Every structure is written in C-alpha cells, then in structure tokens.
C-alpha cells in the first residue's frame, strides 16, 4: 500500500482548466503517465460554456487529470463536426486516445452539472478510481478492509 501511495503521489498535479492552442495540442495530450480530458469548445453555445464550468470544477476534484479546452477552429476537424459536434470531450492517456465523446449534450441533455459530466466519464472508465484520487490528494485511505 505504501508503494502505491508513493507512486500515485509522484504524479503531476494540475487542478485547473488548461488552454490549448493549435501548437500546444499534441505536446499536451502526449504527456506520459497523464490522463488528459480535452473539451472541444465552439466558443458560442450555452452547452460549451456550461461544460467549461463543469471542467473547472472537475479539475479541482481530480488534480492528477489534466483538463483542457481547445477552440474548435484551432484543430483540424470536419465542417459537420464544427457545426454539430460540440461540446465534445476527447480523452487521452499516455498519448493515446481512449475516449471520444461527441455532442455530449445528446447524452447529458441541455441541463447538466459537473456531477453529470463526472458520471459520464466514470461510466466510460475515463477517470481514475477513488483510490488513485484519494492518494493523489494525500487523503488517508480507509484500510479497515485489510483486517
């Protein structure tokens, strides 16, 4: 257990929404040992503004996950995606795309909060589990099951 705490405690901590550009996108998502959640934002829809607020909150709750935003015009995407795909969440781990949630309001609806986004990511296995999070936040782990 102590080895797990050391291993997880050594991970980078982010805790905020990181702005990506065309130039920084690839280097940021290719970071080894890091889960990166990228919000593709159209910059005009209410849903994208809500998603930004949700990801700000989740970034504080999951400091070892890098939550990012990129503007739809800064990445090479189809015209159809630009018009109908946002808000979208692209999830990378160790530089590999592990999740691609397009037009997430089709699944979440128009009225969603951070807990809804968190649940969606958890349902798809895209966020670290509670053990990893507790260790990353340096919270005590409940070892009562080890008797």
mmCIF file with all atom_site columns, C-alpha atoms in Angstrom:
data_model
loop_
_atom_site.group_PDB
_atom_site.id
_atom_site.type_symbol
_atom_site.label_atom_id
_atom_site.label_alt_id
_atom_site.label_comp_id
_atom_site.label_asym_id
_atom_site.label_entity_id
_atom_site.label_seq_id
_atom_site.pdbx_PDB_ins_code
_atom_site.Cartn_x
_atom_site.Cartn_y
_atom_site.Cartn_z
_atom_site.occupancy
_atom_site.B_iso_or_equiv
_atom_site.pdbx_formal_charge
_atom_site.auth_seq_id
_atom_site.auth_comp_id
_atom_site.auth_asym_id
_atom_site.auth_atom_id
_atom_site.pdbx_PDB_model_num
ATOM 1   C CA . UNK A 1 1   ? 0.000   0.000  0.000   1.00 0.00 ? 1   UNK A CA 1
ATOM 2   C CA . UNK A 1 2   ? 2.819   2.420  0.848   1.00 0.00 ? 2   UNK A CA 1
ATOM 3   C CA . UNK A 1 3   ? 4.382   1.800  -2.568  1.00 0.00 ? 3   UNK A CA 1
ATOM 4   C CA . UNK A 1 4   ? 1.073   2.705  -4.243  1.00 0.00 ? 4   UNK A CA 1
ATOM 5   C CA . UNK A 1 5   ? 0.893   5.929  -2.247  1.00 0.00 ? 5   UNK A CA 1
ATOM 6   C CA . UNK A 1 6   ? 4.412   6.880  -3.324  1.00 0.00 ? 6   UNK A CA 1
ATOM 7   C CA . UNK A 1 7   ? 3.734   6.001  -6.977  1.00 0.00 ? 7   UNK A CA 1
ATOM 8   C CA . UNK A 1 8   ? 0.468   7.938  -7.146  1.00 0.00 ? 8   UNK A CA 1
ATOM 9   C CA . UNK A 1 9   ? 1.740   10.810 -5.005  1.00 0.00 ? 9   UNK A CA 1
ATOM 10  C CA . UNK A 1 10  ? 4.521   11.405 -7.530  1.00 0.00 ? 10  UNK A CA 1
ATOM 11  C CA . UNK A 1 11  ? 2.070   12.141 -10.355 1.00 0.00 ? 11  UNK A CA 1
ATOM 12  C CA . UNK A 1 12  ? 1.810   15.673 -11.660 1.00 0.00 ? 12  UNK A CA 1
ATOM 13  C CA . UNK A 1 13  ? -0.954  17.830 -10.290 1.00 0.00 ? 13  UNK A CA 1
ATOM 14  C CA . UNK A 1 14  ? -2.934  20.223 -12.428 1.00 0.00 ? 14  UNK A CA 1
ATOM 15  C CA . UNK A 1 15  ? -6.129  21.419 -10.701 1.00 0.00 ? 15  UNK A CA 1
ATOM 16  C CA . UNK A 1 16  ? -7.204  23.923 -13.346 1.00 0.00 ? 16  UNK A CA 1
ATOM 17  C CA . UNK A 1 17  ? -8.503  24.097 -16.905 1.00 0.00 ? 17  UNK A CA 1
ATOM 18  C CA . UNK A 1 18  ? -5.558  24.375 -19.301 1.00 0.00 ? 18  UNK A CA 1
ATOM 19  C CA . UNK A 1 19  ? -5.960  26.369 -22.519 1.00 0.00 ? 19  UNK A CA 1
ATOM 20  C CA . UNK A 1 20  ? -4.623  24.568 -25.609 1.00 0.00 ? 20  UNK A CA 1
ATOM 21  C CA . UNK A 1 21  ? -3.691  26.051 -28.958 1.00 0.00 ? 21  UNK A CA 1
ATOM 22  C CA . UNK A 1 22  ? -3.045  24.530 -32.352 1.00 0.00 ? 22  UNK A CA 1
ATOM 23  C CA . UNK A 1 23  ? 0.669   24.408 -31.470 1.00 0.00 ? 23  UNK A CA 1
ATOM 24  C CA . UNK A 1 24  ? 0.332   23.067 -27.924 1.00 0.00 ? 24  UNK A CA 1
ATOM 25  C CA . UNK A 1 25  ? -2.385  20.462 -28.534 1.00 0.00 ? 25  UNK A CA 1
ATOM 26  C CA . UNK A 1 26  ? -0.210  17.476 -29.489 1.00 0.00 ? 26  UNK A CA 1
ATOM 27  C CA . UNK A 1 27  ? 2.563   18.003 -26.902 1.00 0.00 ? 27  UNK A CA 1
ATOM 28  C CA . UNK A 1 28  ? -0.030  18.439 -24.130 1.00 0.00 ? 28  UNK A CA 1
ATOM 29  C CA . UNK A 1 29  ? -2.022  15.275 -24.925 1.00 0.00 ? 29  UNK A CA 1
ATOM 30  C CA . UNK A 1 30  ? 1.103   13.161 -25.417 1.00 0.00 ? 30  UNK A CA 1
ATOM 31  C CA . UNK A 1 31  ? 2.269   13.570 -21.820 1.00 0.00 ? 31  UNK A CA 1
ATOM 32  C CA . UNK A 1 32  ? 3.158   10.129 -20.441 1.00 0.00 ? 32  UNK A CA 1
ATOM 33  C CA . UNK A 1 33  ? 1.508   8.943  -17.260 1.00 0.00 ? 33  UNK A CA 1
ATOM 34  C CA . UNK A 1 34  ? -1.287  11.503 -17.512 1.00 0.00 ? 34  UNK A CA 1
ATOM 35  C CA . UNK A 1 35  ? -4.969  11.292 -18.354 1.00 0.00 ? 35  UNK A CA 1
ATOM 36  C CA . UNK A 1 36  ? -5.925  14.329 -20.433 1.00 0.00 ? 36  UNK A CA 1
ATOM 37  C CA . UNK A 1 37  ? -9.548  15.383 -20.965 1.00 0.00 ? 37  UNK A CA 1
ATOM 38  C CA . UNK A 1 38  ? -9.881  17.897 -23.807 1.00 0.00 ? 38  UNK A CA 1
ATOM 39  C CA . UNK A 1 39  ? -13.059 19.909 -24.262 1.00 0.00 ? 39  UNK A CA 1
ATOM 40  C CA . UNK A 1 40  ? -13.540 20.928 -27.891 1.00 0.00 ? 40  UNK A CA 1
ATOM 41  C CA . UNK A 1 41  ? -15.370 24.231 -27.460 1.00 0.00 ? 41  UNK A CA 1
ATOM 42  C CA . UNK A 1 42  ? -17.227 26.108 -30.187 1.00 0.00 ? 42  UNK A CA 1
ATOM 43  C CA . UNK A 1 43  ? -16.981 29.374 -28.239 1.00 0.00 ? 43  UNK A CA 1
ATOM 44  C CA . UNK A 1 44  ? -20.602 30.324 -28.740 1.00 0.00 ? 44  UNK A CA 1
ATOM 45  C CA . UNK A 1 45  ? -23.023 27.700 -27.415 1.00 0.00 ? 45  UNK A CA 1
ATOM 46  C CA . UNK A 1 46  ? -24.504 27.676 -23.931 1.00 0.00 ? 46  UNK A CA 1
ATOM 47  C CA . UNK A 1 47  ? -23.619 23.980 -23.640 1.00 0.00 ? 47  UNK A CA 1
ATOM 48  C CA . UNK A 1 48  ? -19.921 24.723 -24.230 1.00 0.00 ? 48  UNK A CA 1
ATOM 49  C CA . UNK A 1 49  ? -19.955 27.461 -21.588 1.00 0.00 ? 49  UNK A CA 1
ATOM 50  C CA . UNK A 1 50  ? -21.565 25.010 -19.133 1.00 0.00 ? 50  UNK A CA 1
ATOM 51  C CA . UNK A 1 51  ? -19.002 22.342 -19.992 1.00 0.00 ? 51  UNK A CA 1
ATOM 52  C CA . UNK A 1 52  ? -16.176 24.797 -19.245 1.00 0.00 ? 52  UNK A CA 1
ATOM 53  C CA . UNK A 1 53  ? -17.660 25.479 -15.795 1.00 0.00 ? 53  UNK A CA 1
ATOM 54  C CA . UNK A 1 54  ? -18.055 21.749 -15.156 1.00 0.00 ? 54  UNK A CA 1
ATOM 55  C CA . UNK A 1 55  ? -14.467 21.019 -16.159 1.00 0.00 ? 55  UNK A CA 1
ATOM 56  C CA . UNK A 1 56  ? -13.152 23.834 -13.936 1.00 0.00 ? 56  UNK A CA 1
ATOM 57  C CA . UNK A 1 57  ? -14.862 22.086 -11.030 1.00 0.00 ? 57  UNK A CA 1
ATOM 58  C CA . UNK A 1 58  ? -13.673 18.599 -12.034 1.00 0.00 ? 58  UNK A CA 1
ATOM 59  C CA . UNK A 1 59  ? -10.107 19.869 -12.459 1.00 0.00 ? 59  UNK A CA 1
ATOM 60  C CA . UNK A 1 60  ? -10.115 20.799 -8.764  1.00 0.00 ? 60  UNK A CA 1
ATOM 61  C CA . UNK A 1 61  ? -11.585 17.412 -7.784  1.00 0.00 ? 61  UNK A CA 1
ATOM 62  C CA . UNK A 1 62  ? -9.198  15.388 -9.979  1.00 0.00 ? 62  UNK A CA 1
ATOM 63  C CA . UNK A 1 63  ? -5.823  17.165 -9.732  1.00 0.00 ? 63  UNK A CA 1
ATOM 64  C CA . UNK A 1 64  ? -3.889  14.327 -11.421 1.00 0.00 ? 64  UNK A CA 1
ATOM 65  C CA . UNK A 1 65  ? -6.089  14.589 -14.533 1.00 0.00 ? 65  UNK A CA 1
ATOM 66  C CA . UNK A 1 66  ? -5.224  17.368 -16.952 1.00 0.00 ? 66  UNK A CA 1
ATOM 67  C CA . UNK A 1 67  ? -8.471  19.067 -18.031 1.00 0.00 ? 67  UNK A CA 1
ATOM 68  C CA . UNK A 1 68  ? -8.050  21.224 -21.132 1.00 0.00 ? 68  UNK A CA 1
ATOM 69  C CA . UNK A 1 69  ? -10.005 23.344 -23.554 1.00 0.00 ? 69  UNK A CA 1
ATOM 70  C CA . UNK A 1 70  ? -9.299  23.857 -27.228 1.00 0.00 ? 70  UNK A CA 1
ATOM 71  C CA . UNK A 1 71  ? -11.287 26.036 -29.593 1.00 0.00 ? 71  UNK A CA 1
ATOM 72  C CA . UNK A 1 72  ? -12.905 24.106 -32.432 1.00 0.00 ? 72  UNK A CA 1
ATOM 73  C CA . UNK A 1 73  ? -11.213 26.360 -35.021 1.00 0.00 ? 73  UNK A CA 1
ATOM 74  C CA . UNK A 1 74  ? -7.753  25.511 -33.633 1.00 0.00 ? 74  UNK A CA 1
ATOM 75  C CA . UNK A 1 75  ? -7.912  21.814 -34.510 1.00 0.00 ? 75  UNK A CA 1
ATOM 76  C CA . UNK A 1 76  ? -8.402  20.154 -37.902 1.00 0.00 ? 76  UNK A CA 1
ATOM 77  C CA . UNK A 1 77  ? -11.996 18.932 -37.828 1.00 0.00 ? 77  UNK A CA 1
ATOM 78  C CA . UNK A 1 78  ? -14.712 18.451 -40.418 1.00 0.00 ? 78  UNK A CA 1
ATOM 79  C CA . UNK A 1 79  ? -17.307 21.135 -41.082 1.00 0.00 ? 79  UNK A CA 1
ATOM 80  C CA . UNK A 1 80  ? -20.004 18.779 -39.797 1.00 0.00 ? 80  UNK A CA 1
ATOM 81  C CA . UNK A 1 81  ? -18.111 18.303 -36.533 1.00 0.00 ? 81  UNK A CA 1
ATOM 82  C CA . UNK A 1 82  ? -17.608 22.060 -36.172 1.00 0.00 ? 82  UNK A CA 1
ATOM 83  C CA . UNK A 1 83  ? -21.358 22.624 -36.575 1.00 0.00 ? 83  UNK A CA 1
ATOM 84  C CA . UNK A 1 84  ? -22.808 19.687 -34.637 1.00 0.00 ? 84  UNK A CA 1
ATOM 85  C CA . UNK A 1 85  ? -20.093 18.008 -32.546 1.00 0.00 ? 85  UNK A CA 1
ATOM 86  C CA . UNK A 1 86  ? -19.598 20.460 -29.708 1.00 0.00 ? 86  UNK A CA 1
ATOM 87  C CA . UNK A 1 87  ? -19.295 20.205 -26.853 1.00 0.00 ? 87  UNK A CA 1
ATOM 88  C CA . UNK A 1 88  ? -17.028 17.220 -27.343 1.00 0.00 ? 88  UNK A CA 1
ATOM 89  C CA . UNK A 1 89  ? -14.651 15.520 -24.923 1.00 0.00 ? 89  UNK A CA 1
ATOM 90  C CA . UNK A 1 90  ? -11.530 13.818 -26.243 1.00 0.00 ? 90  UNK A CA 1
ATOM 91  C CA . UNK A 1 91  ? -9.735  11.729 -23.646 1.00 0.00 ? 91  UNK A CA 1
ATOM 92  C CA . UNK A 1 92  ? -6.099  10.677 -23.903 1.00 0.00 ? 92  UNK A CA 1
ATOM 93  C CA . UNK A 1 93  ? -3.906  8.542  -21.679 1.00 0.00 ? 93  UNK A CA 1
ATOM 94  C CA . UNK A 1 94  ? -0.182  8.256  -22.311 1.00 0.00 ? 94  UNK A CA 1
ATOM 95  C CA . UNK A 1 95  ? -0.658  9.967  -25.673 1.00 0.00 ? 95  UNK A CA 1
ATOM 96  C CA . UNK A 1 96  ? -3.303  7.514  -26.926 1.00 0.00 ? 96  UNK A CA 1
ATOM 97  C CA . UNK A 1 97  ? -6.936  8.474  -27.429 1.00 0.00 ? 97  UNK A CA 1
ATOM 98  C CA . UNK A 1 98  ? -9.009  6.326  -25.085 1.00 0.00 ? 98  UNK A CA 1
ATOM 99  C CA . UNK A 1 99  ? -12.323 8.154  -25.367 1.00 0.00 ? 99  UNK A CA 1
ATOM 100 C CA . UNK A 1 100 ? -14.188 10.278 -27.843 1.00 0.00 ? 100 UNK A CA 1
ATOM 101 C CA . UNK A 1 101 ? -17.490 11.723 -26.622 1.00 0.00 ? 101 UNK A CA 1
ATOM 102 C CA . UNK A 1 102 ? -19.026 13.848 -29.364 1.00 0.00 ? 102 UNK A CA 1
ATOM 103 C CA . UNK A 1 103 ? -22.009 16.188 -28.898 1.00 0.00 ? 103 UNK A CA 1
ATOM 104 C CA . UNK A 1 104 ? -22.231 15.185 -25.241 1.00 0.00 ? 104 UNK A CA 1
ATOM 105 C CA . UNK A 1 105 ? -25.478 17.092 -24.752 1.00 0.00 ? 105 UNK A CA 1
ATOM 106 C CA . UNK A 1 106 ? -27.191 14.319 -26.711 1.00 0.00 ? 106 UNK A CA 1
ATOM 107 C CA . UNK A 1 107 ? -26.387 12.055 -23.759 1.00 0.00 ? 107 UNK A CA 1
ATOM 108 C CA . UNK A 1 108 ? -26.411 14.597 -20.909 1.00 0.00 ? 108 UNK A CA 1
ATOM 109 C CA . UNK A 1 109 ? -29.259 16.828 -22.069 1.00 0.00 ? 109 UNK A CA 1
ATOM 110 C CA . UNK A 1 110 ? -29.165 20.609 -22.015 1.00 0.00 ? 110 UNK A CA 1
ATOM 111 C CA . UNK A 1 111 ? -29.249 20.961 -18.223 1.00 0.00 ? 111 UNK A CA 1
ATOM 112 C CA . UNK A 1 112 ? -26.146 19.298 -16.798 1.00 0.00 ? 112 UNK A CA 1
ATOM 113 C CA . UNK A 1 113 ? -23.745 19.939 -13.949 1.00 0.00 ? 113 UNK A CA 1
ATOM 114 C CA . UNK A 1 114 ? -20.226 18.775 -13.057 1.00 0.00 ? 114 UNK A CA 1
ATOM 115 C CA . UNK A 1 115 ? -21.545 15.628 -11.338 1.00 0.00 ? 115 UNK A CA 1
ATOM 116 C CA . UNK A 1 116 ? -23.265 14.600 -14.589 1.00 0.00 ? 116 UNK A CA 1
ATOM 117 C CA . UNK A 1 117 ? -20.046 15.037 -16.582 1.00 0.00 ? 117 UNK A CA 1
ATOM 118 C CA . UNK A 1 118 ? -18.117 13.166 -13.897 1.00 0.00 ? 118 UNK A CA 1
ATOM 119 C CA . UNK A 1 119 ? -20.617 10.276 -14.027 1.00 0.00 ? 119 UNK A CA 1
ATOM 120 C CA . UNK A 1 120 ? -20.416 10.146 -17.817 1.00 0.00 ? 120 UNK A CA 1
ATOM 121 C CA . UNK A 1 121 ? -16.621 9.938  -17.724 1.00 0.00 ? 121 UNK A CA 1
ATOM 122 C CA . UNK A 1 122 ? -16.721 7.323  -14.954 1.00 0.00 ? 122 UNK A CA 1
ATOM 123 C CA . UNK A 1 123 ? -19.289 5.190  -16.815 1.00 0.00 ? 123 UNK A CA 1
ATOM 124 C CA . UNK A 1 124 ? -16.846 5.009  -19.712 1.00 0.00 ? 124 UNK A CA 1
ATOM 125 C CA . UNK A 1 125 ? -13.893 4.251  -17.406 1.00 0.00 ? 125 UNK A CA 1
ATOM 126 C CA . UNK A 1 126 ? -12.159 7.510  -18.317 1.00 0.00 ? 126 UNK A CA 1
ATOM 127 C CA . UNK A 1 127 ? -11.427 8.904  -14.833 1.00 0.00 ? 127 UNK A CA 1
ATOM 128 C CA . UNK A 1 128 ? -9.119  7.429  -12.182 1.00 0.00 ? 128 UNK A CA 1
ATOM 129 C CA . UNK A 1 129 ? -10.819 5.452  -9.430  1.00 0.00 ? 129 UNK A CA 1
ATOM 130 C CA . UNK A 1 130 ? -11.285 6.667  -5.856  1.00 0.00 ? 130 UNK A CA 1
ATOM 131 C CA . UNK A 1 131 ? -8.084  5.000  -4.592  1.00 0.00 ? 131 UNK A CA 1
ATOM 132 C CA . UNK A 1 132 ? -5.988  6.906  -7.087  1.00 0.00 ? 132 UNK A CA 1
ATOM 133 C CA . UNK A 1 133 ? -7.776  10.180 -6.304  1.00 0.00 ? 133 UNK A CA 1
ATOM 134 C CA . UNK A 1 134 ? -7.505  9.830  -2.528  1.00 0.00 ? 134 UNK A CA 1
ATOM 135 C CA . UNK A 1 135 ? -3.801  9.109  -2.821  1.00 0.00 ? 135 UNK A CA 1
ATOM 136 C CA . UNK A 1 136 ? -3.264  11.999 -5.245  1.00 0.00 ? 136 UNK A CA 1
ATOM 137 C CA . UNK A 1 137 ? -4.943  14.381 -2.820  1.00 0.00 ? 137 UNK A CA 1
ATOM 138 C CA . UNK A 1 138 ? -2.875  12.935 0.059   1.00 0.00 ? 138 UNK A CA 1
ATOM 139 C CA . UNK A 1 139 ? -6.061  11.912 1.839   1.00 0.00 ? 139 UNK A CA 1
ATOM 140 C CA . UNK A 1 140 ? -5.939  8.977  4.253   1.00 0.00 ? 140 UNK A CA 1
ATOM 141 C CA . UNK A 1 141 ? -7.077  5.719  2.740   1.00 0.00 ? 141 UNK A CA 1
ATOM 142 C CA . UNK A 1 142 ? -9.561  3.532  4.578   1.00 0.00 ? 142 UNK A CA 1
ATOM 143 C CA . UNK A 1 143 ? -7.509  0.415  5.315   1.00 0.00 ? 143 UNK A CA 1
ATOM 144 C CA . UNK A 1 144 ? -10.211 -1.139 7.507   1.00 0.00 ? 144 UNK A CA 1
ATOM 145 C CA . UNK A 1 145 ? -10.870 -3.925 4.961   1.00 0.00 ? 145 UNK A CA 1
ATOM 146 C CA . UNK A 1 146 ? -7.312  -5.233 5.371   1.00 0.00 ? 146 UNK A CA 1
ATOM 147 C CA . UNK A 1 147 ? -8.003  -6.993 8.702   1.00 0.00 ? 147 UNK A CA 1
#
